[in-house]
Amino acid sequence: MSKKAVNYIAGSLLVVVVIVLSIDIHSLDRERRRPVSEAFDVEEYVGHLWENLMPERLAEAADLSYLLELLGEDPDEAFDNYSHKLGISNTYYFYVSGSGVVEGIGEETVTVTVNETITTELETTFVFGNAVRDGSGLVDIDEFLNMMDFNMVSVYLNRKVKSEVIEPFMEELEPGTRIRFTGAAEINRLQDLPDPLRLIPIQISVSDGE
Amino acid sequence: MRRDLVTLLILILLVPTLMCCQRNRGSEKGRMAVVISTLNNPWFVVLGESAASKAKELGYDAVIYDSQNNSAREAEHFDNIIAMGYDAILFNPTDADGSVGNVLRAREAGIPTFCMDREINSRDAAVTQLLSDNFTGCVKLGQHFVREMNQQGTYVEILGLVGDNNTWNRSRGFHSVVDEFPGLRMVAQQSADFDRNTAMEVMESMLQAHPDIDAVFAGNDAMALGAYQAVLAAGKTDQIKVFGFDGSDDALRSIDAGRLTATVMQFPVMMAEMSAVLADEYLDGKRDFDSRTPVEVILVTRDNVSEFLD
């Protein structure tokens, strides 16, 4: 075999080796089942957040009547003092509390009359998004290895809301029931204030009277 | 180990080139490299050209590198960029895990990297990562999907690149909503690598296996438009709703014409330009950067598409 042929074969082999070593085969099933991050226990993280950290924040929630008044009179102060937002966004999240009487039960929401001029809606079906997580101001994106871990915190928090707040509440609910509530609201700063304001309920209790 | 071998082999092949390379600071402020996962998709062309244009506007020379969705080619680009002594890299990665090593090599060589749109799985390899909030965008899309479908029906999903975090952030965001509604059932899920033609072929196969589906969720607009072509060819446009993601001009026009049902608007120009600005600030001495900055995305439907059309 000539030297030229040997060089040609060796060169070809080198190219083949480079190509083969460069190929990554991904199994779709493996990717689909892949844990978010092996080092991140989202259930434990959310459990700690829910049990130990969020109660204090919920106790500090803005009164709904006061917040709505402030949003009308001095929106900058309302957004600056009572909301949180994530990254580059016009969406702000608030923790809000109040009390009122259940007026009606719809497919997606429970309508609550707070007073003669204010009505709010508590989400019961579409409990999604980041209002509960980001309204708390407790979850720092820099703590997480990737966006998926960070986003799963919202998913698990919303599941807790569904199973531990909404489902038990719906069992004892009927129009005329007086309740106290604390929830998370999402408000876009560039759009008109939603009326009625919708909240994802985080705490609900039936109250005996005023 | 394998990556190291590939790098070694590439370096061997590049030695003659590297030997004759000279550090050439083409402009007064220096040079930025713009490394894009693929220029075979108009969305990434916009991302790359916007980043390069902004870098030039800020006083830098800028060169765009196309990785062609190939991590080996991306590694080769980084080798060249490091050898040529660029000042900063505006980077759209091919692989969330596989691209980390490239960014770390650049960092060791003193070249800061700023990720755009696509994420790498590292808190500190890149200076910062400017990322569309894909998961939350698909939560919004998922809620619209549920309402459009009246909580009933069967659908298929066409995924993007399986090694890209955006693929899974979008898919899991969508499923975090839709899976809560038992009347909605996914009958097939397949990757089409974010490519329009591949998606058309994938959709053709899916329609043969599942002719009675009610909807398609595609992980980007290019795939949604490819899927729509297959739906159109099958004569099922009245039966099957198609949902995409990106907010590309073609998709917006398609929604306006009543073809695609919805998409999610991203802001590639803003992300690219801001990445260049952040790189400029870094080179001017700023060091206080968040590891990630999510950028809000907006659901686009027939109700609001007119706001986004020129």
Short mmCIF file of C-alpha atoms in Angstrom, two decimals:
data_model
loop_
_atom_site.label_atom_id
_atom_site.label_comp_id
_atom_site.label_asym_id
_atom_site.label_seq_id
_atom_site.Cartn_x
_atom_site.Cartn_y
_atom_site.Cartn_z
CA MET A 1 0.00 0.00 0.00
CA SER A 2 1.40 3.40 -0.96
CA LYS A 3 2.15 6.06 1.64
CA LYS A 4 -0.49 8.29 0.01
CA ALA A 5 -3.17 5.64 0.47
CA VAL A 6 -2.22 5.11 4.12
CA ASN A 7 -2.44 8.87 4.75
CA TYR A 8 -5.80 8.99 3.00
CA ILE A 9 -7.22 6.10 5.08
CA ALA A 10 -5.82 7.54 8.32
CA GLY A 11 -7.29 10.94 7.53
CA SER A 12 -10.67 9.42 6.70
CA LEU A 13 -10.64 7.41 9.94
CA LEU A 14 -9.87 10.57 11.91
CA VAL A 15 -12.82 12.37 10.34
CA VAL A 16 -15.13 9.40 11.07
CA VAL A 17 -13.95 9.26 14.69
CA VAL A 18 -14.61 13.00 15.13
CA ILE A 19 -18.12 12.64 13.68
CA VAL A 20 -19.00 9.57 15.76
CA LEU A 21 -17.75 11.14 18.98
CA SER A 22 -19.71 14.29 18.23
CA ILE A 23 -23.09 12.58 18.00
CA ASP A 24 -25.38 12.65 21.02
CA ILE A 25 -28.34 10.27 20.97
CA HIS A 26 -31.22 11.50 23.15
CA SER A 27 -34.01 9.14 24.15
CA LEU A 28 -37.31 11.04 24.09
CA ASP A 29 -38.70 8.77 26.80
CA ARG A 30 -35.68 9.41 28.99
CA GLU A 31 -35.97 13.16 28.45
CA ARG A 32 -39.71 13.09 29.17
CA ARG A 33 -39.17 11.28 32.45
CA ARG A 34 -36.00 13.14 33.37
CA PRO A 35 -36.21 14.63 36.86
CA VAL A 36 -36.07 18.39 36.96
CA SER A 37 -32.67 18.38 38.65
CA GLU A 38 -31.46 15.44 40.64
CA ALA A 39 -30.20 17.72 43.40
CA PHE A 40 -33.46 19.63 43.73
CA ASP A 41 -36.31 18.23 45.83
CA VAL A 42 -39.19 20.45 44.76
CA GLU A 43 -41.69 18.89 47.17
CA GLU A 44 -39.43 19.53 50.15
CA TYR A 45 -38.69 23.08 48.98
CA VAL A 46 -42.36 23.93 48.49
CA GLY A 47 -43.35 22.22 51.76
CA HIS A 48 -40.89 24.39 53.69
CA LEU A 49 -42.05 27.50 51.85
CA TRP A 50 -45.72 26.74 52.49
CA GLU A 51 -45.41 25.75 56.14
CA ASN A 52 -42.66 28.00 57.44
CA LEU A 53 -42.21 31.08 55.28
CA MET A 54 -45.47 31.98 53.57
CA PRO A 55 -47.68 32.44 56.67
CA GLU A 56 -45.79 35.58 57.68
CA ARG A 57 -46.11 37.02 54.17
CA LEU A 58 -49.80 36.19 54.03
CA ALA A 59 -50.29 38.00 57.34
CA GLU A 60 -48.76 41.10 55.73
CA ALA A 61 -51.07 40.99 52.68
CA ALA A 62 -52.59 44.30 51.62
CA ASP A 63 -56.25 44.87 52.45
CA LEU A 64 -58.22 44.56 49.21
CA SER A 65 -60.33 47.71 49.69
CA TYR A 66 -57.29 49.80 50.61
CA LEU A 67 -55.19 48.43 47.73
CA LEU A 68 -57.88 49.08 45.12
CA GLU A 69 -58.25 52.64 46.40
CA LEU A 70 -54.48 53.16 46.28
CA LEU A 71 -54.21 51.70 42.77
CA GLY A 72 -56.75 54.31 41.68
CA GLU A 73 -55.17 57.26 43.48
CA ASP A 74 -51.43 56.53 43.48
CA PRO A 75 -50.60 53.44 41.40
CA ASP A 76 -46.84 53.99 41.70
CA GLU A 77 -47.02 53.71 45.48
CA ALA A 78 -49.23 50.63 45.23
CA PHE A 79 -46.90 48.83 42.84
CA ASP A 80 -43.74 49.94 44.64
CA ASN A 81 -44.91 48.96 48.13
CA TYR A 82 -47.15 45.95 47.66
CA SER A 83 -46.09 44.03 44.55
CA HIS A 84 -43.32 41.84 43.21
CA LYS A 85 -42.38 41.09 39.62
CA LEU A 86 -39.97 38.79 37.83
CA GLY A 87 -37.33 39.90 35.33
CA ILE A 88 -38.37 42.12 32.43
CA SER A 89 -42.13 42.21 32.66
CA ASN A 90 -45.20 44.40 33.01
CA THR A 91 -46.94 41.80 35.19
CA TYR A 92 -46.91 42.41 38.94
CA TYR A 93 -48.08 40.11 41.71
CA PHE A 94 -49.79 41.14 44.97
CA TYR A 95 -50.84 39.32 48.12
CA VAL A 96 -54.29 40.63 49.05
CA SER A 97 -56.69 39.90 51.93
CA GLY A 98 -60.28 40.71 52.72
CA SER A 99 -63.65 39.40 53.80
CA GLY A 100 -67.07 39.21 52.25
CA VAL A 101 -70.12 37.14 51.39
CA VAL A 102 -70.20 34.43 48.73
CA GLU A 103 -72.50 35.74 46.04
CA GLY A 104 -72.28 32.99 43.44
CA ILE A 105 -70.45 29.85 42.39
CA GLY A 106 -69.46 29.66 38.73
CA GLU A 107 -67.59 27.09 36.63
CA GLU A 108 -64.25 28.85 37.08
CA THR A 109 -64.66 31.20 40.04
CA VAL A 110 -66.46 31.96 43.27
CA THR A 111 -67.78 35.54 43.38
CA VAL A 112 -67.43 37.33 46.71
CA THR A 113 -69.09 40.62 47.61
CA VAL A 114 -66.69 42.57 49.83
CA ASN A 115 -68.82 45.70 50.23
CA GLU A 116 -71.32 47.79 48.31
CA THR A 117 -68.76 48.76 45.66
CA ILE A 118 -66.20 45.94 45.62
CA THR A 119 -66.60 42.42 44.30
CA THR A 120 -63.79 39.93 43.81
CA GLU A 121 -63.51 36.51 42.18
CA LEU A 122 -61.63 33.57 43.67
CA GLU A 123 -60.19 31.19 41.08
CA THR A 124 -61.26 27.58 41.56
CA THR A 125 -60.45 25.93 38.20
CA PHE A 126 -57.61 27.78 36.44
CA VAL A 127 -55.14 27.82 39.30
CA PHE A 128 -51.98 28.30 37.26
CA GLY A 129 -49.14 30.73 36.71
CA ASN A 130 -46.74 32.43 39.07
CA ALA A 131 -48.93 34.65 41.24
CA VAL A 132 -48.60 32.51 44.37
CA ARG A 133 -44.83 32.03 43.97
CA ASP A 134 -43.87 35.54 42.93
CA GLY A 135 -46.44 37.37 45.03
CA SER A 136 -44.64 36.04 48.10
CA GLY A 137 -41.34 37.69 47.16
CA LEU A 138 -39.66 34.73 48.83
CA VAL A 139 -38.37 32.73 45.84
CA ASP A 140 -35.11 34.00 44.32
CA ILE A 141 -34.40 32.81 40.76
CA ASP A 142 -30.65 32.90 41.45
CA GLU A 143 -31.07 30.00 43.90
CA PHE A 144 -31.96 27.62 41.07
CA LEU A 145 -29.82 25.67 38.63
CA ASN A 146 -32.24 26.26 35.78
CA MET A 147 -35.60 27.75 34.88
CA MET A 148 -37.33 24.38 35.04
CA ASP A 149 -36.58 23.95 38.75
CA PHE A 150 -37.76 27.50 39.38
CA ASN A 151 -40.96 26.97 37.41
CA MET A 152 -41.77 23.70 39.14
CA VAL A 153 -42.03 25.66 42.40
CA SER A 154 -45.08 27.40 40.90
CA VAL A 155 -46.56 24.10 39.75
CA TYR A 156 -46.27 22.50 43.17
CA LEU A 157 -47.49 25.60 45.00
CA ASN A 158 -50.55 25.75 42.75
CA ARG A 159 -51.23 22.06 43.42
CA LYS A 160 -51.10 22.75 47.16
CA VAL A 161 -53.60 25.59 46.72
CA LYS A 162 -55.93 23.27 44.83
CA SER A 163 -55.72 20.33 47.23
CA GLU A 164 -55.37 22.08 50.60
CA VAL A 165 -57.35 25.29 50.09
CA ILE A 166 -59.84 25.16 47.23
CA GLU A 167 -61.10 21.57 47.41
CA PRO A 168 -61.88 21.59 51.17
CA PHE A 169 -63.43 25.05 50.81
CA MET A 170 -65.73 24.03 47.96
CA GLU A 171 -67.19 21.23 50.11
CA GLU A 172 -68.63 23.67 52.69
CA LEU A 173 -69.46 26.46 50.30
CA GLU A 174 -72.86 27.90 49.51
CA PRO A 175 -74.13 31.35 48.55
CA GLY A 176 -74.50 33.59 51.57
CA THR A 177 -71.51 32.12 53.40
CA ARG A 178 -69.35 34.83 54.99
CA ILE A 179 -65.63 34.18 54.47
CA ARG A 180 -62.20 35.66 55.07
CA PHE A 181 -59.64 35.17 52.31
CA THR A 182 -56.06 35.89 51.38
CA GLY A 183 -54.95 35.40 47.83
CA ALA A 184 -52.56 36.29 45.03
CA ALA A 185 -53.50 38.73 42.28
CA GLU A 186 -51.83 39.32 38.93
CA ILE A 187 -52.02 42.86 37.51
CA ASN A 188 -50.53 44.11 34.24
CA ARG A 189 -49.29 47.64 34.72
CA LEU A 190 -49.98 48.62 31.11
CA GLN A 191 -53.60 47.49 31.12
CA ASP A 192 -56.74 48.66 32.86
CA LEU A 193 -57.27 47.22 36.32
CA PRO A 194 -59.46 44.11 36.02
CA ASP A 195 -62.90 44.56 37.55
CA PRO A 196 -63.62 42.39 39.40
CA LEU A 197 -60.09 41.55 40.45
CA ARG A 198 -59.41 37.79 40.33
CA LEU A 199 -57.41 36.14 43.10
CA ILE A 200 -55.90 32.71 43.52
CA PRO A 201 -56.99 31.93 47.10
CA ILE A 202 -54.19 30.84 49.45
CA GLN A 203 -56.14 30.99 52.71
CA ILE A 204 -59.92 30.80 53.14
CA SER A 205 -61.89 30.54 56.35
CA VAL A 206 -65.59 30.69 57.05
CA SER A 207 -66.30 33.53 59.48
CA ASP A 208 -69.25 33.69 61.86
CA GLY A 209 -69.96 37.38 61.48
CA GLU A 210 -68.53 40.78 60.71
CA MET B 1 -14.20 12.67 28.36
CA ARG B 2 -15.75 12.43 24.92
CA ARG B 3 -16.03 16.23 24.68
CA ASP B 4 -12.36 16.52 25.61
CA LEU B 5 -11.42 14.05 22.87
CA VAL B 6 -13.48 15.95 20.32
CA THR B 7 -11.88 19.21 21.40
CA LEU B 8 -8.41 17.68 21.18
CA LEU B 9 -9.05 16.32 17.69
CA ILE B 10 -10.49 19.61 16.51
CA LEU B 11 -7.53 21.47 17.94
CA ILE B 12 -5.19 19.13 16.06
CA LEU B 13 -7.07 19.83 12.86
CA LEU B 14 -7.06 23.56 13.56
CA VAL B 15 -3.39 23.94 14.47
CA PRO B 16 -2.35 25.30 11.07
CA THR B 17 -5.18 27.82 11.22
CA LEU B 18 -4.47 28.82 14.80
CA MET B 19 -0.76 29.23 14.12
CA CYS B 20 -1.45 31.96 11.62
CA CYS B 21 -4.17 33.71 13.59
CA GLN B 22 -3.33 37.12 14.96
CA ARG B 23 -5.20 39.02 17.59
CA ASN B 24 -6.76 41.81 15.66
CA ARG B 25 -8.84 44.29 17.58
CA GLY B 26 -10.72 45.58 14.59
CA SER B 27 -12.39 48.52 16.28
CA GLU B 28 -11.50 50.84 19.08
CA LYS B 29 -13.81 49.13 21.58
CA GLY B 30 -13.04 45.57 20.50
CA ARG B 31 -14.97 42.65 19.04
CA MET B 32 -18.01 40.64 20.00
CA ALA B 33 -18.77 37.17 18.66
CA VAL B 34 -22.43 36.30 18.12
CA VAL B 35 -22.85 32.52 18.22
CA ILE B 36 -26.30 31.37 17.09
CA SER B 37 -27.67 27.82 17.38
CA THR B 38 -28.97 27.82 13.79
CA LEU B 39 -29.49 30.35 11.03
CA ASN B 40 -31.83 27.92 9.31
CA ASN B 41 -34.72 29.45 11.24
CA PRO B 42 -35.75 33.07 10.59
CA TRP B 43 -36.38 33.65 14.29
CA PHE B 44 -32.71 32.98 15.10
CA VAL B 45 -31.59 35.08 12.15
CA VAL B 46 -33.42 38.01 13.73
CA LEU B 47 -31.82 37.20 17.10
CA GLY B 48 -28.29 37.03 15.64
CA GLU B 49 -28.56 40.04 13.38
CA SER B 50 -30.10 42.17 16.12
CA ALA B 51 -27.29 41.27 18.53
CA ALA B 52 -24.59 41.98 15.94
CA SER B 53 -26.24 45.22 14.87
CA LYS B 54 -26.48 46.48 18.45
CA ALA B 55 -22.86 45.50 19.14
CA LYS B 56 -21.77 47.52 16.10
CA GLU B 57 -23.92 50.44 17.19
CA LEU B 58 -22.10 50.33 20.55
CA GLY B 59 -18.76 50.56 18.75
CA TYR B 60 -17.66 46.93 18.44
CA ASP B 61 -16.85 44.77 15.47
CA ALA B 62 -19.27 41.83 15.42
CA VAL B 63 -19.19 38.50 13.62
CA ILE B 64 -22.05 35.99 13.54
CA TYR B 65 -21.25 32.26 13.85
CA ASP B 66 -23.82 29.62 12.85
CA SER B 67 -23.65 26.41 14.94
CA GLN B 68 -26.19 24.67 12.66
CA ASN B 69 -27.74 23.02 15.74
CA ASN B 70 -24.53 21.00 16.04
CA SER B 71 -22.72 21.04 19.38
CA ALA B 72 -19.41 19.98 17.77
CA ARG B 73 -19.58 22.92 15.38
CA GLU B 74 -20.42 25.18 18.30
CA ALA B 75 -17.35 23.94 20.17
CA GLU B 76 -15.27 24.63 17.06
CA HIS B 77 -16.59 28.20 16.97
CA PHE B 78 -15.62 28.70 20.60
CA ASP B 79 -12.12 27.40 19.88
CA ASN B 80 -11.76 29.95 17.11
CA ILE B 81 -13.27 32.76 19.17
CA ILE B 82 -10.93 32.04 22.09
CA ALA B 83 -7.92 31.77 19.80
CA MET B 84 -8.80 35.02 18.06
CA GLY B 85 -9.18 36.88 21.35
CA TYR B 86 -12.68 38.24 21.12
CA ASP B 87 -13.79 40.51 23.95
CA ALA B 88 -17.25 39.04 24.58
CA ILE B 89 -19.60 36.35 23.28
CA LEU B 90 -23.33 36.83 22.73
CA PHE B 91 -24.44 33.24 22.80
CA ASN B 92 -27.51 31.30 21.75
CA PRO B 93 -26.61 27.73 22.85
CA THR B 94 -27.38 24.45 21.08
CA ASP B 95 -27.61 22.33 24.23
CA ALA B 96 -28.40 23.19 27.85
CA ASP B 97 -25.85 20.73 29.23
CA GLY B 98 -23.44 20.33 26.32
CA SER B 99 -22.82 24.04 25.86
CA VAL B 100 -21.71 24.65 29.45
CA GLY B 101 -18.16 23.44 28.73
CA ASN B 102 -17.76 25.92 25.88
CA VAL B 103 -18.84 28.81 28.08
CA LEU B 104 -16.48 27.68 30.85
CA ARG B 105 -13.55 27.50 28.39
CA ALA B 106 -14.31 31.01 27.25
CA ARG B 107 -14.50 32.18 30.86
CA GLU B 108 -11.11 30.59 31.61
CA ALA B 109 -9.72 32.46 28.62
CA GLY B 110 -11.07 35.70 30.07
CA ILE B 111 -13.95 36.07 27.59
CA PRO B 112 -17.37 36.75 29.17
CA THR B 113 -20.41 35.02 27.67
CA PHE B 114 -23.98 36.35 27.66
CA CYS B 115 -26.67 33.78 26.86
CA MET B 116 -29.64 34.82 24.75
CA ASP B 117 -32.99 33.04 24.60
CA ARG B 118 -31.64 29.55 25.25
CA GLU B 119 -30.48 28.47 28.67
CA ILE B 120 -27.42 26.57 29.87
CA ASN B 121 -27.60 24.49 33.04
CA SER B 122 -25.18 26.52 35.10
CA ARG B 123 -25.60 29.33 37.60
CA ASP B 124 -22.27 31.00 36.97
CA ALA B 125 -20.60 29.91 33.72
CA ALA B 126 -22.15 32.77 31.77
CA VAL B 127 -22.17 36.31 33.15
CA THR B 128 -25.95 36.35 32.76
CA GLN B 129 -28.72 34.67 30.77
CA LEU B 130 -31.52 36.67 29.18
CA LEU B 131 -34.32 34.17 28.61
CA SER B 132 -37.87 34.22 27.39
CA ASP B 133 -40.15 32.92 30.14
CA ASN B 134 -41.10 29.92 28.01
CA PHE B 135 -42.76 27.93 30.78
CA THR B 136 -45.05 30.76 31.83
CA GLY B 137 -45.83 31.54 28.19
CA CYS B 138 -46.99 27.99 27.67
CA VAL B 139 -49.02 28.09 30.88
CA LYS B 140 -50.93 30.98 29.28
CA LEU B 141 -51.15 29.09 25.99
CA GLY B 142 -52.29 25.95 27.82
CA GLN B 143 -55.15 27.82 29.49
CA HIS B 144 -56.24 29.22 26.13
CA PHE B 145 -55.95 25.72 24.63
CA VAL B 146 -58.22 24.27 27.34
CA ARG B 147 -60.85 26.95 26.75
CA GLU B 148 -60.65 26.65 22.94
CA MET B 149 -61.14 22.89 23.25
CA ASN B 150 -63.94 23.20 25.83
CA GLN B 151 -61.89 20.84 28.03
CA GLN B 152 -62.52 17.92 25.63
CA GLY B 153 -60.64 16.24 22.79
CA THR B 154 -57.49 14.52 21.60
CA TYR B 155 -54.31 16.23 20.48
CA VAL B 156 -50.71 15.66 19.44
CA GLU B 157 -47.57 17.51 20.47
CA ILE B 158 -44.58 18.31 18.27
CA LEU B 159 -41.50 19.00 20.35
CA GLY B 160 -38.39 21.02 19.51
CA LEU B 161 -34.81 19.87 20.08
CA VAL B 162 -34.78 17.42 22.97
CA GLY B 163 -31.48 18.77 24.32
CA ASP B 164 -32.77 22.32 24.56
CA ASN B 165 -34.26 23.52 27.86
CA ASN B 166 -36.73 25.69 25.93
CA THR B 167 -38.28 22.54 24.47
CA TRP B 168 -39.03 21.16 27.92
CA ASN B 169 -39.95 24.47 29.54
CA ARG B 170 -42.57 24.93 26.83
CA SER B 171 -43.80 21.34 26.91
CA ARG B 172 -44.00 21.15 30.69
CA GLY B 173 -45.57 24.59 30.97
CA PHE B 174 -48.27 23.48 28.56
CA HIS B 175 -48.79 20.12 30.28
CA SER B 176 -48.82 21.68 33.75
CA VAL B 177 -52.18 23.11 32.67
CA VAL B 178 -53.63 20.72 30.12
CA ASP B 179 -52.90 17.54 32.11
CA GLU B 180 -55.20 18.84 34.86
CA PHE B 181 -58.19 18.38 32.53
CA PRO B 182 -58.98 14.66 32.08
CA GLY B 183 -61.15 15.30 29.02
CA LEU B 184 -58.05 16.31 27.06
CA ARG B 185 -55.88 13.41 25.92
CA MET B 186 -52.52 13.50 24.14
CA VAL B 187 -52.29 10.60 21.66
CA ALA B 188 -48.80 11.25 20.23
CA GLN B 189 -45.68 13.29 21.01
CA GLN B 190 -42.70 13.54 18.68
CA SER B 191 -39.72 15.83 18.09
CA ALA B 192 -39.26 17.80 14.88
CA ASP B 193 -36.15 19.73 16.01
CA PHE B 194 -37.86 23.14 15.66
CA ASP B 195 -37.79 22.63 11.87
CA ARG B 196 -40.75 23.43 9.60
CA ASN B 197 -40.19 20.72 6.98
CA THR B 198 -39.50 18.05 9.59
CA ALA B 199 -42.67 19.07 11.42
CA MET B 200 -44.69 18.72 8.22
CA GLU B 201 -43.39 15.16 7.77
CA VAL B 202 -43.98 14.31 11.43
CA MET B 203 -47.52 15.69 11.23
CA GLU B 204 -48.24 13.67 8.08
CA SER B 205 -47.26 10.49 9.96
CA MET B 206 -49.29 11.49 13.00
CA LEU B 207 -52.38 12.13 10.88
CA GLN B 208 -52.08 8.67 9.36
CA ALA B 209 -52.00 7.10 12.83
CA HIS B 210 -54.49 9.51 14.45
CA PRO B 211 -56.83 10.94 11.78
CA ASP B 212 -59.46 12.12 14.28
CA ILE B 213 -57.39 14.44 16.47
CA ASP B 214 -58.74 17.87 17.39
CA ALA B 215 -55.57 19.89 17.93
CA VAL B 216 -51.78 20.19 17.60
CA PHE B 217 -49.43 21.92 20.02
CA ALA B 218 -46.10 22.72 18.37
CA GLY B 219 -43.11 24.00 20.34
CA ASN B 220 -42.42 26.82 17.89
CA ASP B 221 -44.13 28.65 15.04
CA ALA B 222 -41.98 27.11 12.33
CA MET B 223 -43.19 23.65 13.38
CA ALA B 224 -46.77 24.90 13.82
CA LEU B 225 -46.75 26.24 10.26
CA GLY B 226 -45.25 22.97 8.97
CA ALA B 227 -47.93 21.03 10.87
CA TYR B 228 -50.62 23.31 9.43
CA GLN B 229 -49.38 22.52 5.90
CA ALA B 230 -49.89 18.81 6.62
CA VAL B 231 -53.34 19.50 8.10
CA LEU B 232 -54.22 21.57 5.03
CA ALA B 233 -53.03 18.81 2.67
CA ALA B 234 -55.20 16.33 4.59
CA GLY B 235 -58.23 18.62 4.25
CA LYS B 236 -58.69 18.87 8.02
CA THR B 237 -58.30 22.59 8.70
CA ASP B 238 -61.87 22.85 9.99
CA GLN B 239 -61.30 19.95 12.38
CA ILE B 240 -57.82 20.54 13.79
CA LYS B 241 -56.66 23.63 15.72
CA VAL B 242 -52.92 24.41 15.55
CA PHE B 243 -51.05 26.23 18.33
CA GLY B 244 -47.47 27.52 18.10
CA PHE B 245 -44.92 29.57 20.01
CA ASP B 246 -42.61 32.48 19.04
CA GLY B 247 -44.77 35.20 17.56
CA SER B 248 -43.11 35.06 14.14
CA ASP B 249 -44.50 37.33 11.43
CA ASP B 250 -45.71 34.33 9.42
CA ALA B 251 -47.56 32.97 12.44
CA LEU B 252 -49.16 36.33 13.22
CA ARG B 253 -50.42 36.64 9.64
CA SER B 254 -51.66 33.06 9.82
CA ILE B 255 -53.62 33.77 13.02
CA ASP B 256 -55.03 36.93 11.48
CA ALA B 257 -56.17 34.89 8.46
CA GLY B 258 -57.87 32.35 10.73
CA ARG B 259 -55.41 29.51 10.14
CA LEU B 260 -53.26 29.07 13.29
CA THR B 261 -55.28 29.38 16.51
CA ALA B 262 -52.71 31.00 18.82
CA THR B 263 -49.04 31.59 19.49
CA VAL B 264 -46.92 33.21 22.19
CA MET B 265 -45.01 36.37 21.34
CA GLN B 266 -41.34 36.48 22.25
CA PHE B 267 -39.13 39.52 21.88
CA PRO B 268 -35.89 38.40 20.20
CA VAL B 269 -34.79 41.89 19.14
CA MET B 270 -35.08 43.20 22.69
CA MET B 271 -33.29 40.16 24.14
CA ALA B 272 -30.47 40.38 21.60
CA GLU B 273 -29.98 44.12 21.94
CA MET B 274 -30.07 43.97 25.72
CA SER B 275 -27.47 41.18 25.70
CA ALA B 276 -25.14 43.41 23.70
CA VAL B 277 -25.77 46.31 26.09
CA LEU B 278 -25.05 44.07 29.11
CA ALA B 279 -21.83 42.85 27.47
CA ASP B 280 -20.81 46.46 26.87
CA GLU B 281 -21.53 47.30 30.52
CA TYR B 282 -19.45 44.30 31.62
CA LEU B 283 -16.52 45.41 29.46
CA ASP B 284 -16.87 48.88 31.02
CA GLY B 285 -16.39 47.31 34.46
CA LYS B 286 -19.86 46.44 35.73
CA ARG B 287 -19.93 43.10 37.59
CA ASP B 288 -23.30 43.02 39.35
CA PHE B 289 -25.50 40.84 37.14
CA ASP B 290 -28.38 38.47 37.94
CA SER B 291 -27.63 34.91 36.84
CA ARG B 292 -30.88 34.87 34.83
CA THR B 293 -33.34 37.48 33.68
CA PRO B 294 -36.64 36.07 32.43
CA VAL B 295 -38.35 38.15 29.76
CA GLU B 296 -42.15 38.16 29.78
CA VAL B 297 -43.95 36.70 26.76
CA ILE B 298 -47.49 37.48 25.57
CA LEU B 299 -50.29 35.18 24.40
CA VAL B 300 -51.46 36.11 20.89
CA THR B 301 -54.88 35.00 19.68
CA ARG B 302 -57.36 36.21 17.09
CA ASP B 303 -58.62 38.67 19.71
CA ASN B 304 -55.38 40.64 20.00
CA VAL B 305 -53.28 39.74 16.93
CA SER B 306 -53.99 43.12 15.31
CA GLU B 307 -51.88 44.76 18.06
CA PHE B 308 -48.81 42.94 16.76
CA LEU B 309 -49.25 43.24 12.99
CA ASP B 310 -47.42 46.02 11.14
#
